[in-house]
Coordinates of C-alpha atoms and ligand atoms in Angstrom, one line a residue:
M1 CA 11.4 -5.0 1.7
N2 CA 9.5 -3.5 4.5
Q3 CA 6.2 -5.3 5.4
E4 CA 5.2 -2.6 7.8
R5 CA 4.8 0.1 5.2
T6 CA 1.2 1.0 4.2
A7 CA 0.1 3.2 1.3
V8 CA -3.3 4.6 0.5
I9 CA -3.7 5.7 -3.1
V10 CA -6.5 8.0 -4.3
G11 CA -7.3 7.4 -8.0
G12 CA -7.3 4.3 -10.2
G13 CA -6.0 5.8 -13.4
I14 CA -2.8 4.5 -15.0
I15 CA -0.7 6.6 -12.6
G16 CA -2.3 5.5 -9.4
M17 CA -2.6 1.8 -10.5
S18 CA 1.0 1.6 -11.7
I19 CA 2.4 3.2 -8.5
G20 CA 0.2 0.9 -6.5
W21 CA 1.6 -2.1 -8.4
Q22 CA 5.2 -1.0 -7.9
L23 CA 4.7 -0.4 -4.2
A24 CA 2.9 -3.7 -3.7
R25 CA 5.8 -5.5 -5.5
R26 CA 8.1 -3.8 -3.0
G27 CA 6.2 -5.3 -0.1
H28 CA 4.0 -2.4 0.9
A29 CA 0.4 -3.0 1.9
V30 CA -1.5 -0.9 -0.6
T31 CA -5.1 0.2 -0.6
L32 CA -6.3 2.0 -3.7
M33 CA -9.6 3.8 -3.9
E34 CA -11.2 4.6 -7.2
R35 CA -14.5 6.5 -7.3
G36 CA -15.7 4.7 -10.5
E37 CA -14.0 1.8 -12.2
I38 CA -10.3 1.8 -12.7
G39 CA -9.2 3.6 -15.9
C40 CA -12.7 5.0 -16.4
E41 CA -11.4 8.5 -17.0
S42 CA -8.4 9.7 -19.1
S43 CA -6.4 6.5 -19.0
C44 CA -8.6 4.2 -20.9
L45 CA -9.4 6.9 -23.4
A46 CA -5.9 7.6 -24.4
A47 CA -4.6 6.7 -27.8
G48 CA -1.7 4.9 -26.1
M49 CA 1.0 6.6 -28.1
L50 CA 4.5 6.4 -26.5
A51 CA 5.6 9.2 -28.8
A52 CA 8.4 10.8 -26.9
D53 CA 10.4 11.7 -30.1
A54 CA 7.6 12.8 -32.3
E55 CA 6.1 15.0 -29.6
V56 CA 9.2 16.8 -28.4
G57 CA 8.5 20.5 -27.8
F58 CA 10.9 23.4 -28.3
E59 CA 10.8 24.6 -24.7
E60 CA 10.3 21.2 -23.1
L61 CA 13.7 19.5 -22.9
E62 CA 13.3 18.3 -19.3
L63 CA 9.9 16.9 -20.1
Y64 CA 11.4 15.2 -23.2
R65 CA 14.1 13.6 -21.1
L66 CA 11.4 12.2 -18.7
S67 CA 9.3 10.8 -21.6
R68 CA 12.4 9.4 -23.3
E69 CA 13.6 7.6 -20.2
S70 CA 10.1 6.3 -19.6
L71 CA 9.9 5.1 -23.2
E72 CA 13.2 3.2 -22.7
R73 CA 11.6 1.5 -19.7
W74 CA 8.3 0.6 -21.5
P75 CA 9.4 -2.7 -23.1
A76 CA 10.4 -4.2 -19.7
F77 CA 7.4 -2.7 -18.0
A78 CA 5.1 -4.2 -20.6
R79 CA 6.8 -7.6 -20.4
E80 CA 6.5 -7.7 -16.6
L81 CA 2.9 -6.6 -16.8
E82 CA 2.0 -9.1 -19.4
S83 CA 3.8 -11.9 -17.5
E84 CA 2.2 -11.1 -14.2
S85 CA -1.3 -10.5 -15.6
G86 CA -1.3 -13.1 -18.4
L87 CA -2.8 -10.4 -20.6
D88 CA -1.4 -8.9 -23.8
V89 CA -1.1 -5.0 -23.8
D90 CA -0.6 -4.7 -27.6
Y91 CA 2.9 -3.3 -27.4
R92 CA 3.8 -2.1 -31.0
S93 CA 7.1 -0.7 -32.1
E94 CA 6.6 0.3 -35.8
G95 CA 7.2 4.0 -35.0
T96 CA 5.5 7.3 -35.8
L97 CA 5.1 9.1 -39.1
S98 CA 4.6 12.9 -38.7
V99 CA 3.3 14.2 -42.0
A100 CA 2.9 17.6 -43.8
D101 CA 0.2 18.1 -46.4
D102 CA 1.0 21.6 -47.6
R103 CA 3.9 24.1 -47.8
D104 CA 3.2 25.7 -44.5
S105 CA 3.0 22.4 -42.6
A106 CA 6.1 21.2 -44.4
V107 CA 8.0 24.3 -43.2
A108 CA 6.8 23.7 -39.6
L109 CA 7.7 20.0 -39.8
R110 CA 11.2 20.9 -41.0
R111 CA 11.7 23.2 -38.0
V112 CA 10.8 20.4 -35.7
Y113 CA 13.0 17.9 -37.6
D114 CA 16.0 20.3 -37.4
F115 CA 15.4 20.7 -33.7
Q116 CA 15.0 16.9 -33.2
R117 CA 18.3 16.3 -35.0
E118 CA 20.1 19.0 -32.9
Q119 CA 19.0 17.1 -29.8
G120 CA 20.3 13.8 -31.2
I121 CA 16.9 12.3 -31.7
N122 CA 16.8 9.4 -34.1
V123 CA 14.5 10.7 -36.8
D124 CA 14.5 10.5 -40.6
W125 CA 13.3 13.1 -43.2
L126 CA 11.2 11.5 -45.9
T127 CA 9.8 12.9 -49.2
G128 CA 6.0 12.5 -49.8
L129 CA 6.7 9.5 -52.1
E130 CA 8.9 7.8 -49.6
A131 CA 6.2 8.2 -46.9
L132 CA 3.6 6.8 -49.3
D133 CA 5.8 3.8 -50.0
M134 CA 5.8 3.1 -46.2
E135 CA 2.2 3.8 -45.6
P136 CA 0.1 3.5 -48.8
F137 CA -3.1 4.8 -47.3
L138 CA -1.6 8.3 -46.7
S139 CA -3.0 11.0 -48.9
P140 CA -1.1 11.6 -52.1
R141 CA -1.1 15.3 -51.0
I142 CA 1.5 14.5 -48.3
T143 CA 4.6 16.5 -49.3
A144 CA 7.0 15.4 -46.5
A145 CA 7.2 13.3 -43.4
V146 CA 9.4 12.7 -40.4
F147 CA 9.8 9.1 -39.3
A148 CA 10.4 8.6 -35.5
K149 CA 11.4 5.0 -35.5
S150 CA 11.9 4.7 -31.8
D151 CA 8.4 5.8 -30.8
H152 CA 6.1 2.9 -29.8
Q153 CA 2.5 2.4 -28.7
V154 CA 0.3 0.3 -26.4
D155 CA -3.4 -0.2 -26.0
S156 CA -4.1 1.8 -22.9
R157 CA -7.4 -0.1 -22.1
K158 CA -5.5 -3.4 -22.2
V159 CA -2.8 -1.9 -20.0
M160 CA -5.4 -1.0 -17.4
S161 CA -6.9 -4.5 -17.5
A162 CA -3.5 -5.9 -17.0
L163 CA -2.6 -3.5 -14.2
K164 CA -5.8 -4.5 -12.3
I165 CA -4.7 -8.2 -12.3
A166 CA -1.0 -7.5 -11.6
F167 CA -1.9 -5.1 -8.7
E168 CA -4.2 -7.5 -7.0
K169 CA -1.8 -10.5 -7.6
A170 CA 1.0 -8.5 -5.9
G171 CA -1.3 -8.2 -2.9
G172 CA -2.9 -4.7 -3.5
N173 CA -6.4 -4.0 -2.2
L174 CA -8.6 -2.4 -4.8
F175 CA -11.8 -0.6 -3.9
E176 CA -13.8 0.6 -6.9
Q177 CA -16.9 2.7 -6.6
T178 CA -15.2 4.3 -3.5
K179 CA -14.9 8.1 -3.6
V180 CA -12.4 9.8 -1.3
V181 CA -13.9 13.0 0.0
S182 CA -11.0 14.2 2.1
I183 CA -7.4 13.7 2.8
E184 CA -6.0 14.1 6.3
P185 CA -2.3 15.0 6.1
D186 CA 0.0 13.8 8.9
P187 CA 3.7 13.2 9.0
T188 CA 3.4 9.5 10.1
H189 CA -0.2 8.5 9.8
P190 CA -1.9 10.4 7.0
G191 CA -5.3 9.0 5.9
V192 CA -8.4 9.5 3.8
T193 CA -12.1 9.6 4.4
T194 CA -14.5 8.0 1.9
E195 CA -17.9 9.3 0.9
A196 CA -19.4 6.4 3.0
G197 CA -17.6 7.8 6.0
D198 CA -14.8 5.1 6.3
K199 CA -11.4 6.3 7.4
V200 CA -8.3 4.6 6.0
M201 CA -4.9 5.4 7.4
G202 CA -1.4 4.6 6.0
N203 CA 2.2 5.8 6.2
V204 CA 1.7 7.6 3.0
V205 CA -1.2 8.9 0.9
V206 CA -0.6 9.1 -2.8
L207 CA -2.8 11.7 -4.6
A208 CA -3.3 10.4 -8.2
A209 CA -6.8 11.6 -8.9
G210 CA -6.0 13.0 -12.4
A211 CA -7.9 16.2 -13.3
W212 CA -9.8 16.0 -10.0
S213 CA -6.7 16.1 -7.8
K214 CA -7.2 19.7 -6.7
G215 CA -10.8 19.2 -5.7
I216 CA -10.5 16.9 -2.8
D217 CA -10.9 18.5 0.7
G218 CA -8.6 18.3 3.6
I219 CA -5.4 19.8 2.2
D220 CA -5.0 23.6 2.6
S221 CA -6.1 25.1 -0.7
V222 CA -2.7 26.7 -1.5
L223 CA -1.0 23.4 -1.0
R224 CA -3.3 21.4 -3.4
P225 CA -1.9 20.4 -6.8
P226 CA -2.7 23.1 -9.3
V227 CA -4.2 20.8 -11.8
R228 CA -7.0 21.7 -14.3
P229 CA -9.0 19.5 -16.8
I230 CA -8.1 19.7 -20.5
K231 CA -10.8 18.1 -22.6
G232 CA -9.9 15.7 -25.4
Q233 CA -12.4 14.3 -27.8
I234 CA -11.4 11.1 -29.5
L235 CA -13.0 8.4 -31.6
E236 CA -12.5 4.8 -32.7
L237 CA -13.1 3.5 -36.2
K238 CA -13.3 -0.2 -37.3
V239 CA -10.6 -1.2 -39.7
E240 CA -12.1 -3.0 -42.7
P241 CA -10.0 -4.4 -45.7
P242 CA -8.5 -3.2 -47.9
F243 CA -7.9 -0.3 -45.5
A244 CA -4.8 -0.8 -43.4
L245 CA -2.4 1.4 -41.4
S246 CA 0.9 0.2 -39.8
Y247 CA 2.3 3.3 -38.2
V248 CA 1.0 5.9 -35.9
V249 CA 0.3 8.9 -38.3
R250 CA 0.3 12.4 -37.0
G251 CA -0.8 15.4 -39.1
P252 CA -1.1 19.1 -38.4
N253 CA -4.6 18.7 -37.0
A254 CA -5.1 15.0 -35.9
Y255 CA -3.4 11.7 -35.4
L256 CA -4.4 8.1 -36.1
A257 CA -3.1 5.2 -34.0
P258 CA -3.8 1.7 -35.4
K259 CA -4.4 -1.1 -32.9
S260 CA -3.9 -4.8 -33.5
D261 CA -7.6 -5.7 -33.0
A262 CA -8.8 -3.9 -36.2
R263 CA -9.4 -0.5 -34.6
V264 CA -7.9 2.8 -35.4
I265 CA -8.0 5.5 -32.7
V266 CA -8.4 9.1 -34.1
G267 CA -7.7 12.1 -31.9
A268 CA -7.9 14.5 -30.4
T269 CA -9.0 18.0 -29.4
A270 CA -7.5 20.0 -26.5
E271 CA -10.1 22.3 -25.0
E272 CA -10.3 24.3 -21.8
M273 CA -13.9 23.6 -21.0
G274 CA -13.8 22.9 -17.2
F275 CA -15.3 19.5 -16.3
D276 CA -17.6 19.3 -19.3
K277 CA -17.1 15.9 -20.9
R278 CA -19.8 16.1 -23.6
V279 CA -18.9 14.9 -27.1
T280 CA -19.7 17.7 -29.5
A281 CA -20.4 17.8 -33.2
G282 CA -17.7 20.5 -33.6
G283 CA -15.1 18.5 -31.7
I284 CA -15.6 15.3 -33.7
Y285 CA -15.9 17.2 -37.0
K286 CA -12.5 18.8 -36.3
V287 CA -10.8 15.6 -35.4
L288 CA -12.3 13.7 -38.4
Q289 CA -11.5 16.4 -40.9
G290 CA -7.9 16.6 -39.6
A291 CA -7.5 12.8 -39.9
W292 CA -9.3 12.6 -43.3
E293 CA -6.9 15.2 -44.8
I294 CA -3.9 12.9 -44.2
V295 CA -5.5 9.5 -44.5
P296 CA -8.6 9.9 -46.7
G297 CA -9.4 6.1 -46.7
I298 CA -10.9 6.5 -43.2
Y299 CA -14.0 7.9 -45.0
E300 CA -15.5 4.4 -45.5
L301 CA -14.7 3.0 -42.1
P302 CA -17.5 2.3 -39.6
M303 CA -17.4 4.4 -36.5
I304 CA -17.3 2.4 -33.2
E305 CA -17.6 5.3 -30.7
A306 CA -16.7 8.8 -29.8
R307 CA -15.7 9.9 -26.3
A308 CA -14.3 12.8 -24.4
G309 CA -11.9 12.7 -21.5
L310 CA -10.1 15.1 -19.2
R311 CA -6.3 15.3 -19.2
P312 CA -4.8 16.5 -15.9
G313 CA -2.9 19.7 -16.8
S314 CA -0.7 21.6 -14.3
M315 CA 0.1 25.3 -14.5
D316 CA 3.1 24.6 -16.8
N317 CA 1.6 21.5 -18.3
E318 CA 4.3 19.3 -16.8
P319 CA 3.7 16.7 -14.1
L320 CA 3.7 17.1 -10.4
I321 CA 5.5 14.2 -8.8
G322 CA 6.9 14.0 -5.3
W323 CA 6.3 14.8 -1.6
S324 CA 3.9 17.7 -1.2
Q325 CA 4.0 20.3 1.6
A326 CA 1.0 18.5 3.1
P327 CA 2.7 16.1 5.5
G328 CA 2.7 12.4 4.5
V329 CA 1.0 13.2 1.1
Y330 CA 2.8 12.3 -2.2
Y331 CA 1.5 13.8 -5.4
A332 CA 1.5 12.0 -8.8
T333 CA -0.6 14.0 -11.1
G334 CA -0.6 16.6 -13.9
H335 CA 0.7 14.3 -16.7
Y336 CA -1.4 16.1 -19.3
R337 CA -0.9 14.6 -22.8
H338 CA 2.0 12.3 -21.7
G339 CA 0.6 10.2 -18.9
I340 CA 0.8 6.9 -20.8
V341 CA 4.3 7.3 -22.0
Q342 CA 5.5 8.6 -18.6
T343 CA 4.0 5.8 -16.6
P344 CA 7.0 3.5 -16.1
V345 CA 9.4 6.2 -14.9
T346 CA 6.7 7.8 -12.7
A347 CA 5.7 4.6 -11.1
E348 CA 9.1 3.1 -10.6
E349 CA 10.8 6.3 -9.4
A350 CA 7.9 7.3 -7.1
A351 CA 7.9 3.8 -5.5
I352 CA 11.6 4.1 -4.8
E353 CA 11.1 7.5 -3.3
M354 CA 8.4 6.3 -1.0
D355 CA 10.3 3.1 -0.1
T356 CA 13.7 4.6 0.5
A357 CA 15.2 8.0 1.4
D358 CA 16.6 8.2 -2.2
E359 CA 15.6 11.2 -4.3
S360 CA 15.0 10.5 -8.0
V361 CA 17.1 12.5 -10.5
W362 CA 14.4 11.8 -13.1
L363 CA 11.6 13.3 -11.0
A364 CA 13.7 16.3 -9.6
P365 CA 12.5 18.9 -12.2
F366 CA 8.8 18.0 -11.6
R367 CA 8.4 18.6 -7.9
P368 CA 5.0 19.9 -6.6
G369 CA 6.8 22.7 -4.8
R370 CA 8.1 24.5 -8.0
F371 CA 5.2 26.9 -8.0
T372 CA 5.2 30.0 -5.8
S373 CA 2.3 30.8 -3.5
S374 CA 1.4 33.7 -5.6
D375 CA 1.2 31.4 -8.7
L376 CA -1.1 29.2 -6.7
K377 CA -3.4 32.0 -5.5
A378 CA -3.7 33.3 -9.1
Ligands
FAD401 C1 -8.2 12.0 -25.7 C2 -6.9 11.7 -25.0 C3 -5.8 11.0 -25.6 C4 -4.6 10.8 -25.0 N1 -3.6 10.1 -25.6 C5 -2.5 9.9 -25.0 C6 -1.4 9.2 -25.6 O1 -1.6 8.7 -26.7 N2 -0.2 9.0 -24.9 C7 0.0 9.5 -23.6 O2 1.1 9.3 -23.1 N3 -1.1 10.1 -23.0 C8 -2.2 10.4 -23.6 N4 -3.3 11.0 -23.0 C9 -3.0 11.5 -21.6 C10 -3.2 10.4 -20.6 O3 -4.4 9.8 -20.8 C11 -3.2 11.0 -19.2 O4 -2.0 11.8 -19.0 C12 -3.2 9.9 -18.1 O5 -4.3 9.0 -18.4 C13 -3.4 10.5 -16.8 O6 -3.6 9.4 -15.9 P1 -4.1 9.6 -14.4 O7 -4.0 8.3 -13.7 O8 -3.3 10.8 -13.8 O9 -5.5 10.2 -14.6 P2 -6.9 9.5 -14.8 O10 -6.8 8.4 -15.8 O11 -7.9 10.6 -15.2 O12 -7.3 8.8 -13.5 C14 -7.6 9.5 -12.3 C15 -8.6 8.6 -11.6 O13 -8.9 9.2 -10.3 C16 -10.2 8.9 -10.0 N5 -10.7 9.9 -9.0 C17 -10.9 11.2 -9.1 N6 -11.3 11.8 -8.0 C18 -11.4 10.7 -7.1 C19 -11.8 10.7 -5.7 N7 -12.2 11.7 -5.1 N8 -11.8 9.4 -5.1 C20 -11.4 8.3 -5.8 N9 -11.0 8.4 -7.1 C21 -11.0 9.5 -7.7 C22 -10.9 9.1 -11.4 O14 -12.2 8.4 -11.4 C23 -9.9 8.5 -12.3 O15 -10.2 7.1 -12.6 C24 -4.5 11.2 -23.6 C25 -5.6 11.8 -23.0 C26 -6.8 12.1 -23.6 C27 -7.9 12.7 -22.9

């Protein structure tokens, strides 16, 4: 442990807070600045699915390996977080049911299933009746399903509350309502300036400002992380008996993630709308219709709230994690749809890289420098 090391973190989403927690546990003096309240953007809104297996993409094997490794680390990460904070994060391990409700979606699901099996992923093919046996509130129209038994979930709001306590207990200094307006790169003493004009220096600055990571002044524009906002509209319903759902259910147009406190989270759109976070009738209609088609029993459930958040998406929709070309500045952003599942591997490996000279094999494919300068100017 090195008591002399100081880190300044910009952004109190799940990525910034968990890196801060890991660095503080390693003995770094950590100051974290969040312009609102921690988790107030994408992180608290997320459905909390740790769905590495169900969400594997055909062209995304490196990303899958990162998510899978992170999912392996989640149980220990959650246990430590719960024990240090004294809060429950609603870790659930029932698995994910991906369902098809017509011939076309069954064909598409079968292609994904064959690919998953080729990759050695632990999934089972179910008939519609077998799926209905497992999850009686599925629509009788379900023709087939894939059960990803190793996928888990958490309640991301509870994770954020726990991270706040664990971070401060480990000695971290948290400043909410503190907006960083510029970052001053430097090989040994990089720093930041807040909107109030305060300057805070450290040995490293971690840029973890989610979808806003590109907009902070100070770093040369071609060296900034090429991250854009991708809007997601999502809603919460109150579960009332006899309705019940045990598994995360994913259909062609929506997913449902049941939580232990009688809520079900239903999501989500993916829209390129800049920084517009308005909830729209069309967005909510689309999500609800997609969910109703696979679990019609939601029709009677009271609505708790509908919200929209901005996922941080990079140019290839994969995260940017590692030392940037701006001296002293480490990037941890661009986690797009996978920021919750990828939290433990990001936080633990990033903290090791900032603490030691070791380079993480897990993070190697996701370095900020992978884009060319012409990519970045485009
Ligand atoms: C609808 C929806 C559903 C999702 N579901 C899932 C899911 O089920 N599973 C999963 O793995 N992922 C999911 N995601 C993705 C996940 O939420 C994100 O990848 C993750 O939250 C990104 O975390 P972050 O810390 O990088 O960003 P954020 O949570 O957005 O945090 C960035 C923080 O930086 C702060 N900030 C910005 N600018 C400044 C500044 N200048 N100064 C100080 N602070 C600043 C912001 O206020 C914000 O709090 C979902 C996302 C959405 C929108």
